Amino acid sequence: MSQDTSNTPDKDAIVRASIDRSLRHPVMFFFTSGAAWLAVSIVLGIISSAKNHSPDFLQNCAWMTYGRVFPAHINALIYGWGAQAAFGAIIWLMARLSRKECTAAGTILTAGHLWNLGVSLGILGILSGHGTGMPWMEFPSFAWPVLLLSYTLIVIWSLVQFRVRPAGHTYISQWFIVAAMIWFPWIYLTANVLLHCMSGHPVMAAGINAWFKSAILLLFFLPVGIGTAFYLVPKVTGKPIYSYTLAQIGFWSLAIIAPWAGMQKLAGAPIPYFLPYLGAAATVLIAIPALTVAANLLATAMSSGETVAHSPTLRFTLAGLVGLVLFGGAAVVLNLPETTLPLTQFSLSGYGFDILGLYGFFSFVMFGAIYFIVPRITRREWLSRRLIKMHFFLSAYGVVTVALVALFGGLQQGIGQEQFDQGWDNAAARATPYAIAITLAWCIILFSNVFFFMHLTLMWLRLGRRSSHPTLLVDPHHNSPHGPEGDIDNAGPGTPAAASAAAAGAH
Amino acid sequence: MSDPIQKPDLDDSINVTETHGRISRQTAAAARENELGEDGTQPVSLWLFLVLAVVLIVAGGVLGSGGSLFAYGSSFREGYVRKPAPGAANSGPQPKAALAAYSAKGSKIYSAKCNGCHGSDARGDGANYPSLAGSEWAKGPTERFAMVVLNGLHGPTSTGKVFGAAGMPAQGGGMAPEELAGILTYVRNNFGNTVGDVVTVDMAKAAIETSGKRAKAGQQVDADELNAEHKKDLPGDKLDPNLLVDPVTLAPAAAK
Amino acid sequence: MSFRNFLLGIFASFSLAWGLVVVYPFFKMRAIKPIVLTEATDGKDGLYFPKRAGRVVNGAEVYAANGCYLCHTQVVRPTYAGNDLYRGDWGGLKDNGEGIDTRRETNAYDFQGEKFAQIGVSRLGPDLSNLGRRVEAVYAKGKSPEAWLYNHLYNPRGPVERRKSDCPAFRFLFEERDVKGNHSTDALPFSTAENKEIVPTSDAKALVSYLLSLKKDDAVPAALNFAPAKKKTDG
């Protein structure tokens, strides 16, 4: 038997591939159902944003009234897309980093279906008029125990894998992801028990809800995104993390600062006076972990310009990190008590800030992760670089528009609100042009995610490209006799095409 | 057909190269992955630390607005007193020149009480209601004018003509000194009358007092009484017609 | 860093904030006590613990389920946190008909009967802390406040001055039914057919009752009275 020894799979590669095989069902499920929820959420977002400037749109449908469609949009974005994308990334990353195959794929998959059921019933509950009226917790009260249970059944295995990992060094991503796995149930349980099961002072309940909003974003979505980015950037570029010390600073600053944030939404309300300002200070300080992490990873990737241009994973991840920088900057600018906080407290800025974090950072990193992970678990490559490019550019344009318009427009709106000697229509009218821009931006984002969803579904149906060469954004095989789509080598190595492809370098 | 026990995992039908190829293709994605490395020991840029220091300082300032931390007992800032609205010193009417302020007040009273008879142009109708425009009694000494307004008039006016047997009804019932001052100032400075002075609130108070002390208090005055007893100005300090006053209280007000 | 130290660090950093910012204030504020009034400082004896009239609990549920809190707030901020108090009719009435300015900040006793204070997410519409007062004294002066609110919920862009309002029309809170005998007193002045009338459902009635209970401009004890001391007027 002739063996091309240069093509013998590394022992590592076999381990990696077997891990990927073991959790292909749950991870693919989370990514695909998450993407479906993303599409639903964006459609709901377009409808609700349209109602901001054209309130007669769909006015005859009780289920589509703004007060129901907007919470449905946000909750679908967070629990439908955000959480499930996070679960997919968490499971895969923890398994890979612990070098352990997943043995509970069936349980995780069932729990994932349970999560989807909970979210679906919750969204239907909101739209049918049974929302609880607590921002980001509008699911009717039956939903949270279901979601908490399925969460536990999904991530407990990753914690087990972590505990039985091979002795040795723990990688940076694992700190962020293990921490996120511990923080989420703590935050979720606290808020839901205190608000649903116990009776407290109504204004303090509103305060705890504001804390919950901030904590979910800063202590679940942010660390999962950061942990994923810390994995993807060195993996794809092949360069080590720029500075280990900076990574430690990034992690511990997030852990120490973020739990204090959130109450700034209640500045001026009758809760203990210092709480909102403590929250505002903590939100300002979030710029520290945000900038630290982004600087670290952007510096890591900076010397690999060509790889960045070629790799869809890197492009999305680095765009997400730029979003993180903007998020950190916005956190400082929007929360200054004497100047900007009174303006932004009750304006579009809050929405823009949330979307910047959830979509501008977290979703972009998740897209990067999906473009990396899915080929590995389906053993197919992405079909079309054009679809990937469309997804990237349209999403980037869209989210930058939403974020900048909402942040800036919110300030303008706030200025109008503070002009107490004018009638209220002056303040209300200021928001209209920005609302229109946000509707258009969400339409662009929907368009981009339609491409993404189509592409992902084709991969899910095992219709991807069979190849040992990844789909890159730039065609590396200009001179390939097989045309610009690159080589397809079903025949395997030992054929001339495979040899030349191997020589073109590993990506 | 080979005995499976003899060759447990390698069969003639298996093409080793193809199998290896399949496996290597399936693991190709994993195979081409790089190792993770976190041992970059690059020094951190000073610029980053500067930016982080700025963030820390800003956050410290924000925290300063929080007052004493962990003071759970109070929901409001310590020592909080409502700050007046910016420009609030100007909320409410702006101070006006005394003449304009008094006249403005008077014009409201004129519309309410006087123009029904004397006409909106104060020219009367020639037969029943005398003209105030150019009237000698309106433009002359203020006490005389005040007595007419407060008590009404019976008999001939300053021109000698009699307008109606009943004469003018008294207007002083329930009239506040500010109102009397306003109406007197208004008539003396409008409708073509240009006396140019202000009948002050103090003068009006004196007029009301005098009116109450009349021998025929409660009855209309007549030309004889007016010329005999009241042909003088009301006592009181004169007011500079350009002095700024609050239009509501007519008290002197500083410019804002 | 060992796993044990890592866990310790996570637990310590989170539980410190969790305890001080979430748990402790929650339990402390649970049992808020009424303020004791004394003759000397407050002008009368007794307790300050305002009650609200109206179907607060049911109405608050309708308010929450229909997302009113997304566009309307219910907090009048003190002057160091915003300009809410300077508006003529948000914190109360600048002139309540007797020349008295009743405007004040929101205090901790203003949300009686509600489980969750709908402080609000954004202000696309005006603040509603004193909506009840505003409707009775200004919008529906001399007329039925309930009718005004029903009209507003059914057709927010009806009045000329509200043509540009972005408030959704809550038609689903009303139902069209046959006229039985005389028109119902609650019937709205919009109708489609001759023998039909539009009446509010119980949800609409609860909501309107709740909205009319929003009157947070009562006199407060000296401890909560932040008005500047009256200066002696000269002259």
PDB file of N, CA and C in Angstrom, chain A residues 75 79 114-115 117-123 125-126 132 137-150 188 192 196:
ATOM      1  N   ASN A  75     -36.895  39.497  23.123  1.00  0.00           N
ATOM      2  CA  ASN A  75     -36.767  38.201  23.786  1.00  0.00           C
ATOM      3  C   ASN A  75     -36.366  37.104  22.799  1.00  0.00           C
ATOM      4  N   TYR A  79     -33.117  35.101  23.852  1.00  0.00           N
ATOM      5  CA  TYR A  79     -33.264  33.704  24.248  1.00  0.00           C
ATOM      6  C   TYR A  79     -33.330  32.754  23.066  1.00  0.00           C
ATOM      7  N   LEU A 114     -36.296  21.347  24.401  1.00  0.00           N
ATOM      8  CA  LEU A 114     -37.062  21.898  25.523  1.00  0.00           C
ATOM      9  C   LEU A 114     -36.882  23.414  25.605  1.00  0.00           C
ATOM     10  N   TRP A 115     -35.644  23.864  25.415  1.00  0.00           N
ATOM     11  CA  TRP A 115     -35.377  25.306  25.415  1.00  0.00           C
ATOM     12  C   TRP A 115     -36.197  25.980  24.321  1.00  0.00           C
ATOM     13  N   LEU A 117     -38.898  24.958  22.967  1.00  0.00           N
ATOM     14  CA  LEU A 117     -40.314  24.939  23.337  1.00  0.00           C
ATOM     15  C   LEU A 117     -40.622  26.076  24.290  1.00  0.00           C
ATOM     16  N   GLY A 118     -39.761  26.223  25.292  1.00  0.00           N
ATOM     17  CA  GLY A 118     -39.970  27.300  26.258  1.00  0.00           C
ATOM     18  C   GLY A 118     -39.983  28.662  25.593  1.00  0.00           C
ATOM     19  N   VAL A 119     -39.016  28.879  24.714  1.00  0.00           N
ATOM     20  CA  VAL A 119     -38.949  30.181  24.050  1.00  0.00           C
ATOM     21  C   VAL A 119     -40.175  30.393  23.161  1.00  0.00           C
ATOM     22  N   SER A 120     -40.562  29.357  22.427  1.00  0.00           N
ATOM     23  CA  SER A 120     -41.722  29.501  21.546  1.00  0.00           C
ATOM     24  C   SER A 120     -42.971  29.838  22.332  1.00  0.00           C
ATOM     25  N   LEU A 121     -43.191  29.075  23.407  1.00  0.00           N
ATOM     26  CA  LEU A 121     -44.381  29.355  24.211  1.00  0.00           C
ATOM     27  C   LEU A 121     -44.292  30.739  24.829  1.00  0.00           C
ATOM     28  N   GLY A 122     -43.087  31.125  25.223  1.00  0.00           N
ATOM     29  CA  GLY A 122     -42.914  32.459  25.791  1.00  0.00           C
ATOM     30  C   GLY A 122     -43.242  33.555  24.793  1.00  0.00           C
ATOM     31  N   ILE A 123     -42.744  33.416  23.569  1.00  0.00           N
ATOM     32  CA  ILE A 123     -43.023  34.425  22.539  1.00  0.00           C
ATOM     33  C   ILE A 123     -44.512  34.477  22.241  1.00  0.00           C
ATOM     34  N   GLY A 125     -46.792  33.676  24.274  1.00  0.00           N
ATOM     35  CA  GLY A 125     -47.411  34.292  25.441  1.00  0.00           C
ATOM     36  C   GLY A 125     -47.360  35.808  25.388  1.00  0.00           C
ATOM     37  N   ILE A 126     -46.205  36.329  24.977  1.00  0.00           N
ATOM     38  CA  ILE A 126     -46.090  37.787  24.887  1.00  0.00           C
ATOM     39  C   ILE A 126     -47.049  38.327  23.835  1.00  0.00           C
ATOM     40  N   THR A 132     -45.223  39.848  30.995  1.00  0.00           N
ATOM     41  CA  THR A 132     -45.156  40.295  32.379  1.00  0.00           C
ATOM     42  C   THR A 132     -44.843  41.761  32.520  1.00  0.00           C
ATOM     43  N   MET A 137     -37.616  40.245  30.492  1.00  0.00           N
ATOM     44  CA  MET A 137     -38.155  39.097  31.238  1.00  0.00           C
ATOM     45  C   MET A 137     -39.641  38.990  30.947  1.00  0.00           C
ATOM     46  N   GLU A 138     -40.042  39.325  29.701  1.00  0.00           N
ATOM     47  CA  GLU A 138     -41.472  39.403  29.440  1.00  0.00           C
ATOM     48  C   GLU A 138     -42.152  38.070  29.265  1.00  0.00           C
ATOM     49  N   PHE A 139     -41.389  36.962  29.180  1.00  0.00           N
ATOM     50  CA  PHE A 139     -42.050  35.669  29.061  1.00  0.00           C
ATOM     51  C   PHE A 139     -42.975  35.476  30.243  1.00  0.00           C
ATOM     52  N   PRO A 140     -44.168  34.894  30.014  1.00  0.00           N
ATOM     53  CA  PRO A 140     -45.054  34.618  31.139  1.00  0.00           C
ATOM     54  C   PRO A 140     -44.332  33.747  32.159  1.00  0.00           C
ATOM     55  N   SER A 141     -44.795  33.799  33.399  1.00  0.00           N
ATOM     56  CA  SER A 141     -43.976  33.249  34.477  1.00  0.00           C
ATOM     57  C   SER A 141     -43.771  31.751  34.428  1.00  0.00           C
ATOM     58  N   PHE A 142     -44.502  31.026  33.566  1.00  0.00           N
ATOM     59  CA  PHE A 142     -44.232  29.583  33.508  1.00  0.00           C
ATOM     60  C   PHE A 142     -42.912  29.303  32.808  1.00  0.00           C
ATOM     61  N   ALA A 143     -42.421  30.261  32.016  1.00  0.00           N
ATOM     62  CA  ALA A 143     -41.317  29.943  31.106  1.00  0.00           C
ATOM     63  C   ALA A 143     -39.973  29.804  31.806  1.00  0.00           C
ATOM     64  N   TRP A 144     -39.744  30.609  32.851  1.00  0.00           N
ATOM     65  CA  TRP A 144     -38.369  30.643  33.345  1.00  0.00           C
ATOM     66  C   TRP A 144     -37.900  29.348  33.994  1.00  0.00           C
ATOM     67  N   PRO A 145     -38.744  28.606  34.717  1.00  0.00           N
ATOM     68  CA  PRO A 145     -38.214  27.331  35.232  1.00  0.00           C
ATOM     69  C   PRO A 145     -37.877  26.348  34.114  1.00  0.00           C
ATOM     70  N   VAL A 146     -38.691  26.356  33.058  1.00  0.00           N
ATOM     71  CA  VAL A 146     -38.426  25.466  31.922  1.00  0.00           C
ATOM     72  C   VAL A 146     -37.080  25.810  31.310  1.00  0.00           C
ATOM     73  N   LEU A 147     -36.857  27.127  31.089  1.00  0.00           N
ATOM     74  CA  LEU A 147     -35.604  27.525  30.468  1.00  0.00           C
ATOM     75  C   LEU A 147     -34.423  27.226  31.380  1.00  0.00           C
ATOM     76  N   LEU A 148     -34.600  27.438  32.673  1.00  0.00           N
ATOM     77  CA  LEU A 148     -33.485  27.182  33.588  1.00  0.00           C
ATOM     78  C   LEU A 148     -33.154  25.698  33.621  1.00  0.00           C
ATOM     79  N   LEU A 149     -34.177  24.863  33.612  1.00  0.00           N
ATOM     80  CA  LEU A 149     -33.942  23.417  33.623  1.00  0.00           C
ATOM     81  C   LEU A 149     -33.202  22.985  32.362  1.00  0.00           C
ATOM     82  N   SER A 150     -33.676  23.449  31.218  1.00  0.00           N
ATOM     83  CA  SER A 150     -33.006  23.001  29.997  1.00  0.00           C
ATOM     84  C   SER A 150     -31.605  23.573  29.923  1.00  0.00           C
ATOM     85  N   TYR A 188     -29.968  34.574  36.472  1.00  0.00           N
ATOM     86  CA  TYR A 188     -31.318  34.242  36.022  1.00  0.00           C
ATOM     87  C   TYR A 188     -32.187  33.845  37.206  1.00  0.00           C
ATOM     88  N   ASN A 192     -35.422  36.070  38.575  1.00  0.00           N
ATOM     89  CA  ASN A 192     -36.753  35.482  38.450  1.00  0.00           C
ATOM     90  C   ASN A 192     -37.368  35.154  39.795  1.00  0.00           C
ATOM     91  N   HIS A 196     -40.616  37.168  40.523  1.00  0.00           N
ATOM     92  CA  HIS A 196     -41.834  36.396  40.318  1.00  0.00           C
ATOM     93  C   HIS A 196     -42.329  35.728  41.574  1.00  0.00           C
TER      94      HIS A 196
END
